Amino acid sequence: MDYQFKDIEQKWQQFWAQNGTFKAEDKSAKPKYYVLDMFPYPSGAGLHVGHPLGYIASDIFARYKRLKGFNVLHPMGYDSFGLPAEQYAIQTGQHPAITTADNIATYRRQLDQIGFSFDWSREVRTSSPDYYKWTQWIFMQLFNSWYNKDADKAESITKLAAHFEQKGSAGINAVCDEEVLTFTAEEWKALSNREQQNELLKYRLTYLRESTVNWCAALGTVLANDEVKDGFSERGGYPVEQKKMMQWSMRITAYAERLLQGLDTIDWPEPLKEMQRNWIGKSTGASVKFPIEKTTHHSSLTTHEFIEVFTTRVDTIFGVTFLVIAPEHELVASLTTPEQKVDIDAYIAQTKKKSELDRMADAKTVSGAFTGSYVLNPLNNERIPIWIADYVLAGYGTGAVMAVPSGDQRDYLFAKHFNLPIVPIIDIQNIETEADPTKEGKYINSDFMNGLAYKEATAAVIAKLEAIGAGKAKVNFRMRDAIFGRQRYWGEPVPVYFKDGLPHLIEEKHLPLLLPEVDKYLPTETGEPPLGRAEGWSYKSQESRDKNQDEAGYAYELSTMPGWAGSSWYWYRYMDAHNDKEFASKEAIAYWKDVDLYIGGSEHATGHLLYSRFWNKFLKDLDLVIEEEPFKKLINQGMIQGRSNFVYRLIDEEGRGTNTFVSHGLIKEYKTSPLHVDVNIVENEVLNLNKFKEWRPEFADAEFILENGKYICGVEVEKMSKRYYNVVNPDDIAQRYGADTLRMYEMFLGPLEQSKPWNTNGIEGVFKFLRKFWRLFHNDAWEFSVSDAEPSKAELKSLHKIIRKVEEDVERFSFNTSVSSFMIAVNELTDLKCNNRAILQDMVIVLSSYAPHICEELWTLLGNPAGSLSYAPYPKFNSAYLVEDEFAYPISINGKTKMNLNISLSLEPKAIEEFVLANADVQRYLDGKAPKKVIVVKGRIVNMVV
Ligand code: ANZ
């Protein structure tokens, strides 16, 4: 039979599903291997050919590892909470759960059709209650923990409270809010429960705090920094403004150093690690306290006697000529003198309009306002004016900088603009020559630094500051605590209720806290999140539950968890997906440990991949998981770009578009304007004219100016998007050529990590290759026919070349190079007319991770016992078959090479000479004459002199 991919693929997909072929074993003597894909958000648009790229690569790898004897975990699921389903719900009233279920069904059908070896028995959906129960549970553990810097790990909050009870706040070295109280054990015990709880909230790893957030009014929610691009929401492109709100936050900053150090232990792409390093943004410097000059006006300044700055250049302290604090700095109001109030207020109003990103990006325009107050330089008592300016960010460092116009470009521009003094710090230094004081010049302006190099000078200043209690060395991180809440419906409810204005966890036995039904997916009339609409949704005490009393209960938290909650631990759920006692059992975690290979897009660099590492480290601190890092190796697959096609509309004399279209090769001769055309009605750049006429009513009577009888379209690479008509649906490809061709073709497009345009021009070639492979097993009448003869040396050589090549390629994730090698191997075997069972059987195994369906079918036809070849052993490479036993000797006559002759390498010079002279072609060159001399260099050349 000819290659009937449709029947074959359907048959095997069914077989795998019915037999649970890819079910990973929970207990196995085999070594484990965990191959994970970033699970998709099931969007309404379904998959396009770009989406499966990474899934195909990971699937090849997973299948290969099974052949290599590993117990492979290769699961799939859905990150199914999120905004699009909710936006759709707002427009149509359809419950997001329904939309989500529909979309998942589409995804599942599309994924199944590509023949992935997923263990679907472990599927997870972040929006299903038996999953989000555990997301809520992890939230509760975070709420019940604080970060002990001395132990360098998270610990139970009960332990902290016990310490307070026994020893007060002394001896606690925590990552916590800035304004924590200092107290003795007695003072602690004297606090009310409410006060105590309030204090503990400042230590919890998830906590409530008023913070400046990215508020997107159009989406009705707060967005994370990585969801905002240039002041607009990443999804939808709506404007985002800065707003102060009470928010749940995650104290990810507690893990900053570990998140940084951990990067050195994992095998991830260097650019991605660098992005995380920058995001974490570790700076080593010093904090310096500048005492505030007291005037009568400052009588209100009781607690604050100084302004603290963070600087990475404490060596420049004698060049400080003004201080700049952020417009939001808490001291602004009290520092502003009555004369300066108008200026300051106007400036603050102006800053409110700018987002943080604008503020950082806008380095050129100088703006600021003087508060009217002064600080003193702690080392020389110079008076230093205090300004506010928006280039200083409230959330970074201490929100205050010591400005050194002779050392820093921004400070320099500021000083020039406002006519502030510029004091040099080193002898040759001039900001305009950009002399670098760390390398050049000598310090001036300070007796104790003169003659010192940068490092020593820095240490000397810090020592001086420490001695007078005015400063100390400090490490600062750019990373902030992560906001953990959205004012939206379709997310995990936060398992918290409020009593006396303080947050309390619900009892663990009441998990999951189910998402309640609401009448509309919109904020309430009073501006509360949609959950505020849920009727009777409040926490009832156990007592009233027991007695079935109709108590009003306590109000639940109304925001839901952000999109990254469910994806921050999902790889553990796959290890034990149906456990209703734990998020995963200890045994399952002990066996599977971590993800060996993780494949996904680089767009998650500072979101998902950072949050996941954070939660993992936290779970590790609680001894709930084993590994410090969750994803040992990570690969970012490139993007598949669209390949857009264009037609060219003829423009008439009056400049109007006509209904005539000019073929691409002729457009120089006419006046035309380009128009995107649906790539699905173009083949090899040739436009299908009939389909074009049907495509849109206005083209029904289109006319064409053709070249060689064809309409050739223009081509451009663009993002794959509906609006460019360049979206290719994998369903269409699978229908037309089959999944095996689709899989191989996606790999054939180029290196996995590279972005590349989708281009169907070569797909026929891949399809023909598979047919040619099929052909090897069949005779001219398309009957299955293989021989049991001994394989020839040439056949063995072809086979062993590909065994080794695929092994090498797959191990280094170079999937595209194997595809071309498969083609070479099949061509060689075709030339050799190979139909040898032993050869073909091994070929089937080697090819099966790329093209599993055709290989399963051939495996069965070869007479193997019923079942799948998925667990057959990968053939052993034998280098002996690759040893060349012949050599193509150049035959030269009087120094000129005339021809090459294949001669066995085992022949000795005498025998070689005889063999050469016996050759008819050689005799012709010699014209029947006997050569005067024959020189044979074994393995190199045969030279004759006539
Ligand atoms: C004096 C100085 C002199 C500085 C000099 C630089 C060069 P990193 O941590 O590497 O980004 N800075 C501190 N807090 C800031 C804030 N909230 N907003 C804006 N800028 C802030 O850089 C830290 C440096 O950035 C600090 O060192 C401070 O300026 C500024 F020749 O202090 B420097």
XYZ file of C-alpha atoms in Angstrom, residues 183-769:
587
model
C 10.484 46.364 71.656
C 11.284 44.237 74.686
C 9.467 41.009 75.528
C 7.409 42.901 78.102
C 6.474 45.591 75.626
C 5.440 42.911 73.131
C 3.244 41.172 75.652
C 1.669 44.487 76.522
C 0.545 44.977 72.914
C -3.009 44.081 71.997
C -3.537 41.084 69.761
C -4.405 43.470 66.977
C -1.183 45.389 67.430
C 0.802 42.177 67.510
C -0.841 40.922 64.335
C -0.203 44.228 62.682
C 3.463 43.966 63.561
C 3.741 40.366 62.329
C 2.235 41.402 59.006
C 5.409 43.423 58.425
C 7.388 40.177 58.452
C 5.162 37.734 56.603
C 6.345 36.572 53.178
C 3.007 37.556 51.752
C 1.590 40.686 53.245
C -0.738 43.611 52.727
C 0.768 46.975 52.123
C -0.095 50.247 50.530
C 2.013 50.450 47.431
C 2.262 52.367 44.221
C 0.866 50.130 41.535
C 0.458 50.095 37.792
C -3.265 50.723 37.519
C -4.894 49.960 34.201
C -8.331 51.551 34.232
C -9.403 49.967 30.937
C -8.670 46.466 32.233
C -9.898 47.414 35.703
C -6.857 45.899 37.359
C -3.355 46.310 38.649
C -0.586 44.958 36.444
C 2.864 43.630 37.271
C 5.899 45.544 36.013
C 6.592 42.897 33.423
C 3.057 43.239 32.080
C 3.569 46.910 31.306
C 5.475 47.969 28.228
C 6.268 51.669 27.723
C 3.398 52.846 29.863
C 0.811 50.590 28.228
C -0.587 47.210 29.165
C 1.110 44.375 27.338
C -2.285 42.808 26.700
C -4.524 45.190 24.820
C -2.176 48.186 24.876
C -4.252 50.277 27.315
C -2.740 53.224 29.217
C -1.365 52.443 32.664
C -1.076 54.992 35.478
C 0.548 55.031 38.905
C -1.796 54.735 41.840
C -1.531 53.977 45.550
C -3.569 50.978 46.701
C -3.668 48.391 49.461
C -2.200 45.319 47.847
C -1.095 41.831 48.600
C 2.607 41.506 47.962
C 5.108 38.678 47.925
C 8.407 39.313 49.669
C 10.479 37.992 46.753
C 13.252 40.433 47.718
C 14.067 38.116 50.611
C 15.339 35.694 47.996
C 17.219 38.240 45.865
C 20.684 36.952 46.686
C 19.719 33.293 46.350
C 17.939 33.982 43.081
C 21.125 35.615 41.850
C 23.520 32.930 43.092
C 21.326 30.115 41.813
C 21.750 31.312 38.258
C 25.333 30.068 38.321
C 24.153 26.528 39.026
C 21.704 26.074 36.158
C 22.094 25.400 32.476
C 20.070 28.217 30.958
C 20.776 30.465 27.981
C 23.219 33.174 29.044
C 21.094 36.098 27.749
C 18.177 34.886 29.848
C 20.323 34.627 32.966
C 21.619 38.104 32.246
C 18.043 39.418 32.081
C 17.354 37.933 35.479
C 20.580 39.361 36.882
C 19.624 42.807 35.640
C 16.130 42.452 36.993
C 17.499 41.466 40.399
C 19.970 44.341 39.993
C 22.450 43.912 42.780
C 24.454 47.062 43.611
C 27.223 47.226 46.134
C 27.640 50.613 47.757
C 26.939 52.460 50.979
C 24.159 54.203 52.782
C 24.947 57.619 54.163
C 22.917 59.692 56.599
C 22.933 63.429 55.983
C 21.755 65.311 59.102
C 18.965 67.788 58.403
C 19.828 71.350 59.313
C 17.336 72.359 61.991
C 15.494 75.613 61.558
C 12.422 76.900 63.356
C 10.347 75.753 60.431
C 11.361 72.141 61.079
C 9.768 71.819 64.475
C 7.533 69.118 63.000
C 10.516 66.908 62.226
C 10.737 64.920 65.372
C 11.534 61.392 64.377
C 13.628 62.112 61.306
C 16.829 63.899 61.889
C 18.563 62.931 58.708
C 18.072 61.886 55.121
C 19.538 58.571 54.190
C 20.880 58.064 50.667
C 22.090 55.008 48.839
C 25.187 55.509 46.736
C 27.477 53.277 44.724
C 30.074 56.034 44.765
C 30.650 56.964 48.358
C 34.177 58.027 47.370
C 32.616 61.100 45.774
C 31.197 62.402 49.057
C 33.314 65.574 48.934
C 31.846 66.405 45.555
C 28.244 66.447 46.823
C 26.735 69.863 46.179
C 23.035 69.078 46.568
C 20.724 66.270 47.613
C 17.811 65.077 45.522
C 14.876 63.192 46.978
C 12.010 61.592 45.098
C 8.855 63.747 44.846
C 7.053 60.949 46.758
C 9.630 60.896 49.564
C 7.900 60.929 52.944
C 9.869 63.968 54.153
C 8.972 66.253 51.262
C 6.073 67.945 53.043
C 7.973 68.620 56.231
C 11.088 69.822 54.441
C 9.290 72.282 52.203
C 9.525 75.828 53.467
C 6.481 78.101 53.072
C 8.279 80.119 50.375
C 8.893 77.015 48.285
C 5.503 75.355 48.734
C 3.989 76.601 45.483
C 6.938 75.345 43.433
C 7.031 71.997 45.166
C 3.291 71.375 44.877
C 3.301 72.235 41.192
C 6.229 69.896 40.598
C 4.603 67.023 42.449
C 1.429 67.445 40.402
C 3.496 67.296 37.231
C 5.301 64.080 38.284
C 2.075 62.213 38.985
C 1.390 62.110 35.270
C 4.593 60.249 34.455
C 5.087 56.520 34.791
C 8.249 55.183 36.362
C 9.503 54.019 33.004
C 9.093 57.470 31.506
C 10.943 58.866 34.474
C 13.878 56.552 33.986
C 13.993 56.890 30.232
C 13.766 60.649 30.148
C 17.394 61.510 30.912
C 17.588 64.667 28.845
C 14.934 67.019 30.138
C 15.997 68.379 33.470
C 13.317 69.272 35.987
C 13.116 69.664 39.733
C 12.209 72.003 42.595
C 14.004 73.290 45.677
C 12.483 72.462 49.078
C 14.102 75.396 50.844
C 15.835 73.107 53.353
C 19.402 71.921 53.823
C 21.327 68.942 55.095
C 24.918 68.903 56.296
C 27.662 66.811 54.787
C 28.521 64.423 57.652
C 32.225 64.542 56.830
C 32.822 68.279 56.385
C 29.629 69.947 57.608
C 29.049 71.799 54.359
C 25.477 73.017 53.855
C 23.782 71.094 51.063
C 20.449 72.178 49.556
C 17.672 69.564 49.248
C 15.812 69.338 45.948
C 13.145 67.072 44.623
C 13.314 65.682 41.084
C 11.583 62.864 39.277
C 14.778 61.214 38.118
C 15.054 59.908 41.639
C 12.713 56.977 42.073
C 10.859 56.542 45.319
C 11.069 52.771 45.286
C 14.774 52.370 44.667
C 17.414 52.481 47.386
C 16.196 55.013 49.927
C 14.495 57.273 47.394
C 17.212 59.875 47.964
C 20.550 60.550 46.287
C 23.604 62.564 47.088
C 24.217 64.467 43.900
C 27.737 64.764 42.576
C 27.754 66.908 39.422
C 31.442 66.206 38.850
C 30.837 62.447 38.905
C 27.405 61.774 37.492
C 25.960 62.894 34.187
C 22.411 63.442 35.421
C 23.629 65.390 38.440
C 25.841 67.426 36.151
C 22.977 68.393 33.843
C 20.856 69.207 36.875
C 23.556 71.427 38.390
C 24.089 73.247 35.080
C 20.376 73.798 34.646
C 19.772 75.155 38.139
C 23.110 76.835 38.507
C 24.298 74.710 41.405
C 28.020 74.414 42.247
C 30.218 71.732 40.726
C 33.084 70.587 42.940
C 35.725 68.292 41.434
C 36.718 65.110 43.259
C 39.877 64.158 41.363
C 42.562 66.310 39.868
C 41.958 65.723 36.162
C 38.338 65.036 36.444
C 35.826 66.845 34.399
C 32.442 65.348 33.697
C 32.721 66.473 30.083
C 35.932 64.536 29.494
C 34.303 61.598 31.246
C 37.486 60.883 33.175
C 36.906 57.786 35.232
C 37.964 58.311 38.839
C 38.143 54.560 39.341
C 41.104 54.466 36.977
C 42.546 57.911 36.447
C 43.497 60.901 38.488
C 44.119 61.531 42.175
C 41.606 62.479 44.787
C 41.597 66.104 45.849
C 39.432 67.859 48.400
C 40.140 65.359 51.121
C 43.254 64.914 53.171
C 42.682 61.254 54.012
C 41.879 60.088 50.478
C 44.717 61.862 48.704
C 46.992 59.336 47.063
C 44.579 56.422 47.451
C 43.157 54.336 44.636
C 39.382 54.036 44.182
C 38.901 50.858 46.220
C 40.908 52.040 49.195
C 39.327 55.478 49.047
C 35.859 53.902 49.152
C 36.839 51.744 52.122
C 38.366 54.763 53.879
C 35.186 56.832 53.498
C 33.021 54.011 54.749
C 35.303 53.570 57.762
C 35.035 57.288 58.562
C 31.256 57.227 58.220
C 30.942 54.131 60.365
C 33.092 55.689 63.059
C 30.673 58.578 63.436
C 27.569 56.477 62.862
C 26.708 58.302 59.660
C 26.854 55.445 57.200
C 27.761 51.891 56.371
C 28.445 49.566 53.471
C 25.209 48.405 51.883
C 24.050 46.078 49.188
C 20.999 47.186 47.322
C 18.738 45.283 44.941
C 16.739 46.804 42.178
C 14.128 44.059 42.389
C 10.986 44.934 44.355
C 8.519 42.816 46.164
C 5.986 41.450 43.726
C 2.409 42.622 43.839
C 0.146 39.641 44.279
C -3.399 40.579 43.468
C -5.775 41.574 40.755
C -9.106 43.302 41.012
C -10.575 40.741 38.660
C -12.849 37.738 38.707
C -11.159 34.913 36.848
C -8.355 33.997 39.232
C -7.753 32.115 42.477
C -9.586 33.607 45.470
C -7.168 34.647 48.211
C -7.906 32.423 51.248
C -8.160 35.370 53.596
C -10.952 37.085 55.493
C -10.897 40.308 57.458
C -11.653 40.658 61.112
C -11.195 43.996 62.865
C -9.466 45.288 59.761
C -6.771 42.633 59.870
C -6.296 39.772 57.426
C -6.737 36.205 58.718
C -6.260 32.927 56.919
C -9.242 30.668 56.584
C -8.834 27.241 58.098
C -6.936 24.761 55.981
C -9.797 22.276 56.079
C -11.987 24.835 54.314
C -9.791 24.797 51.239
C -10.375 25.237 48.387
C -12.037 28.571 48.790
C -14.227 28.323 45.708
C -14.648 31.139 43.262
C -18.197 32.370 43.877
C -20.811 33.062 41.215
C -21.440 36.693 40.327
C -24.127 38.372 38.238
C -21.630 40.370 36.162
C -17.894 40.224 35.730
C -17.499 43.918 36.437
C -16.507 45.969 39.479
C -19.317 46.843 41.870
C -20.984 50.231 41.824
C -18.727 51.247 44.701
C -15.617 50.254 42.762
C -14.964 46.962 44.541
C -13.609 44.066 42.473
C -16.185 41.722 40.877
C -16.052 39.320 43.838
C -17.795 42.094 45.775
C -20.924 41.116 43.819
C -21.036 37.575 45.168
C -23.963 37.218 47.510
C -23.454 35.851 50.973
C -19.823 35.257 50.237
C -18.229 35.588 53.665
C -16.264 33.496 56.085
C -18.308 31.814 58.797
C -16.694 30.704 61.998
C -16.540 26.983 62.667
C -19.013 27.411 65.478
C -21.651 28.976 63.319
C -20.983 26.354 60.640
C -21.440 23.579 63.207
C -24.611 25.065 64.530
C -25.755 25.996 61.071
C -26.281 29.522 62.312
C -27.055 32.269 59.936
C -24.171 34.484 60.880
C -23.133 37.347 58.588
C -19.555 36.160 58.664
C -16.391 38.020 57.867
C -15.708 39.654 54.540
C -13.351 37.755 52.284
C -10.516 39.375 50.390
C -12.050 40.554 47.124
C -9.038 40.596 44.858
C -7.915 37.376 43.233
C -4.429 36.036 42.660
C -2.404 37.246 39.667
C -1.766 35.185 36.553
C 1.564 33.922 37.820
C 0.225 32.185 40.940
C -0.819 28.916 39.356
C 2.243 28.618 37.142
C 4.706 29.108 39.990
C 4.522 25.501 41.196
C 2.655 23.489 38.567
C 5.580 21.198 37.692
C 5.214 19.619 41.138
C 1.542 18.863 40.593
C 2.367 16.799 37.514
C 4.445 14.565 39.762
C 1.314 13.544 41.655
C -1.614 15.184 39.924
C -4.506 13.585 41.775
C -3.324 13.809 45.338
C -6.025 15.351 47.509
C -3.955 15.238 50.710
C -0.874 17.131 49.576
C 0.184 19.279 46.616
C 2.331 16.248 45.746
C 3.452 13.361 47.887
C 6.902 13.273 49.460
C 7.662 10.057 47.551
C 6.703 11.536 44.196
C 8.837 14.612 44.848
C 11.723 12.482 46.083
C 11.589 10.459 42.866
C 11.028 13.156 40.231
C 12.889 15.923 42.088
C 13.126 18.587 39.399
C 12.652 19.302 35.730
C 15.556 18.035 33.663
C 14.625 19.866 30.500
C 12.274 22.836 30.270
C 11.370 24.335 26.905
C 9.495 27.576 26.440
C 9.540 31.154 25.260
C 11.969 33.807 26.423
C 9.112 36.228 27.086
C 8.811 34.606 30.513
C 12.363 35.547 31.512
C 11.549 37.930 34.337
C 8.007 36.838 35.097
C 7.199 33.166 35.367
C 10.822 32.001 35.487
C 11.689 34.277 38.385
C 8.502 33.702 40.376
C 8.810 29.934 39.945
C 12.353 29.964 41.229
C 11.200 32.049 44.183
C 8.356 29.717 45.176
C 10.607 26.743 44.666
C 13.204 28.134 47.057
C 10.490 28.895 49.559
C 9.088 25.352 49.346
C 12.632 24.095 49.760
C 13.056 26.139 52.945
C 9.994 24.420 54.326
C 11.454 21.034 53.379
C 8.537 20.409 51.082
C 10.709 19.929 48.001
C 14.232 18.716 47.481
C 15.947 20.892 44.934
C 16.932 24.539 45.316
C 16.386 25.154 41.587
C 13.370 23.765 39.737
C 14.544 23.793 36.118
C 17.992 22.311 35.546
C 18.214 22.966 31.861
C 16.173 25.434 29.906
C 15.892 26.148 26.207
C 14.062 29.057 24.660
C 12.583 28.130 21.342
C 12.662 30.854 18.703
C 9.542 32.461 17.343
C 8.046 31.294 14.119
C 7.401 34.399 12.162
C 4.789 34.755 9.521
C 5.659 34.832 5.900
C 3.297 37.346 4.406
C 2.305 37.405 0.759
C 1.397 40.489 -1.226
C -0.523 41.321 -4.358
C -0.039 44.655 -6.123
C -3.026 46.747 -7.005
C -2.667 48.857 -10.121
C -3.104 52.595 -9.508
C -4.709 54.561 -12.341
C -3.752 57.996 -13.642
C -5.909 59.790 -11.100
C -4.144 57.903 -8.322
C -7.108 55.623 -7.612
C -6.802 51.937 -6.903
C -8.163 49.704 -9.679
C -9.275 46.088 -9.539
C -6.286 44.988 -11.603
C -3.346 43.289 -9.943
C 0.205 43.230 -11.253
C 2.449 40.201 -10.784
C 5.445 40.891 -8.538
C 8.094 40.668 -11.284
C 6.404 43.440 -13.245
C 5.694 46.015 -10.573
C 8.608 48.227 -11.626
C 6.790 48.958 -14.870
C 3.565 50.093 -13.219
C 2.296 52.246 -10.435
C 0.972 49.873 -7.788
C 0.243 49.608 -4.090
C 0.835 46.402 -2.093
C -1.926 44.523 -0.294
C -1.654 41.560 2.081
C -3.187 38.426 0.664
C -4.149 35.295 2.578
C -1.135 32.974 2.517
C -3.455 30.002 2.335
C -4.410 30.825 -1.261
C -0.790 31.140 -2.382
C 1.453 28.225 -3.149
C 5.172 28.610 -3.790
C 4.472 32.334 -4.267
C 1.974 31.615 -7.056
C -1.463 33.087 -6.401
C -4.438 30.835 -6.948
C -6.504 33.209 -9.084
C -9.838 31.519 -8.549
C -9.424 31.365 -4.830
C -8.375 35.001 -4.827
C -11.610 35.942 -6.581
C -13.581 34.013 -4.014
C -11.564 35.367 -1.107
C -13.384 38.699 -0.901
C -16.429 39.909 -2.803
C -14.635 43.000 -4.106
C -12.124 40.775 -5.917
C -14.800 38.700 -7.679
C -14.005 40.308 -11.005
C -10.365 41.135 -10.392
C -8.078 41.212 -13.404
C -4.430 40.289 -13.500
C -1.286 41.262 -15.324
C 0.628 37.983 -15.273
C 4.198 36.940 -15.884
C 4.695 33.655 -17.786
C 1.031 32.972 -17.283
C 1.268 33.138 -13.500
C 0.595 35.674 -10.800
C 3.666 35.762 -8.555
C 3.178 37.286 -5.107
C 5.626 39.382 -3.121
C 6.922 38.061 0.182
C 7.868 39.601 3.528
C 8.591 38.241 6.969
C 6.355 39.645 9.698
C 4.905 38.596 13.009
C 2.374 35.795 12.579
C -0.909 37.584 13.004
C -4.474 37.536 11.749
C -4.202 41.072 10.496
C -1.419 40.137 8.056
C -3.325 37.091 6.753
C -0.219 35.021 7.349
C -1.433 32.676 10.076
C -0.944 29.046 9.269
C -3.001 26.594 11.247
C -1.320 23.299 12.100
C -4.660 21.572 11.466
C -4.401 22.419 7.780
C -0.868 21.090 7.518
C -1.753 17.943 9.457
C -4.749 17.376 7.173
C -2.761 17.834 4.038
C 0.538 16.174 4.837
C 0.100 14.477 8.172
C 1.528 15.058 11.630
C 4.796 13.277 10.918
C 5.544 15.674 8.080
C 4.502 18.650 10.210
C 6.750 17.538 13.061
C 9.762 16.959 10.866
C 9.171 20.088 8.893
C 8.987 22.342 11.928
C 12.346 20.965 13.019
C 13.758 21.233 9.503
C 13.059 25.001 9.463
C 16.246 25.705 11.384
C 17.916 25.666 14.799
C 15.367 25.458 17.607
C 16.532 28.595 19.418
C 16.447 30.734 16.317
C 13.477 32.756 15.158
C 12.572 31.946 11.597
C 9.793 32.529 9.145
C 7.243 29.835 8.418
C 7.671 28.805 4.855
C 5.834 25.902 3.324
C 8.047 25.782 0.251
C 10.056 22.854 1.562
C 7.246 20.876 3.123
C 6.697 18.758 0.012
C 10.320 17.674 0.257
C 9.791 16.384 3.784
C 6.598 14.616 2.787
C 8.381 12.974 -0.146
C 11.146 11.894 2.174
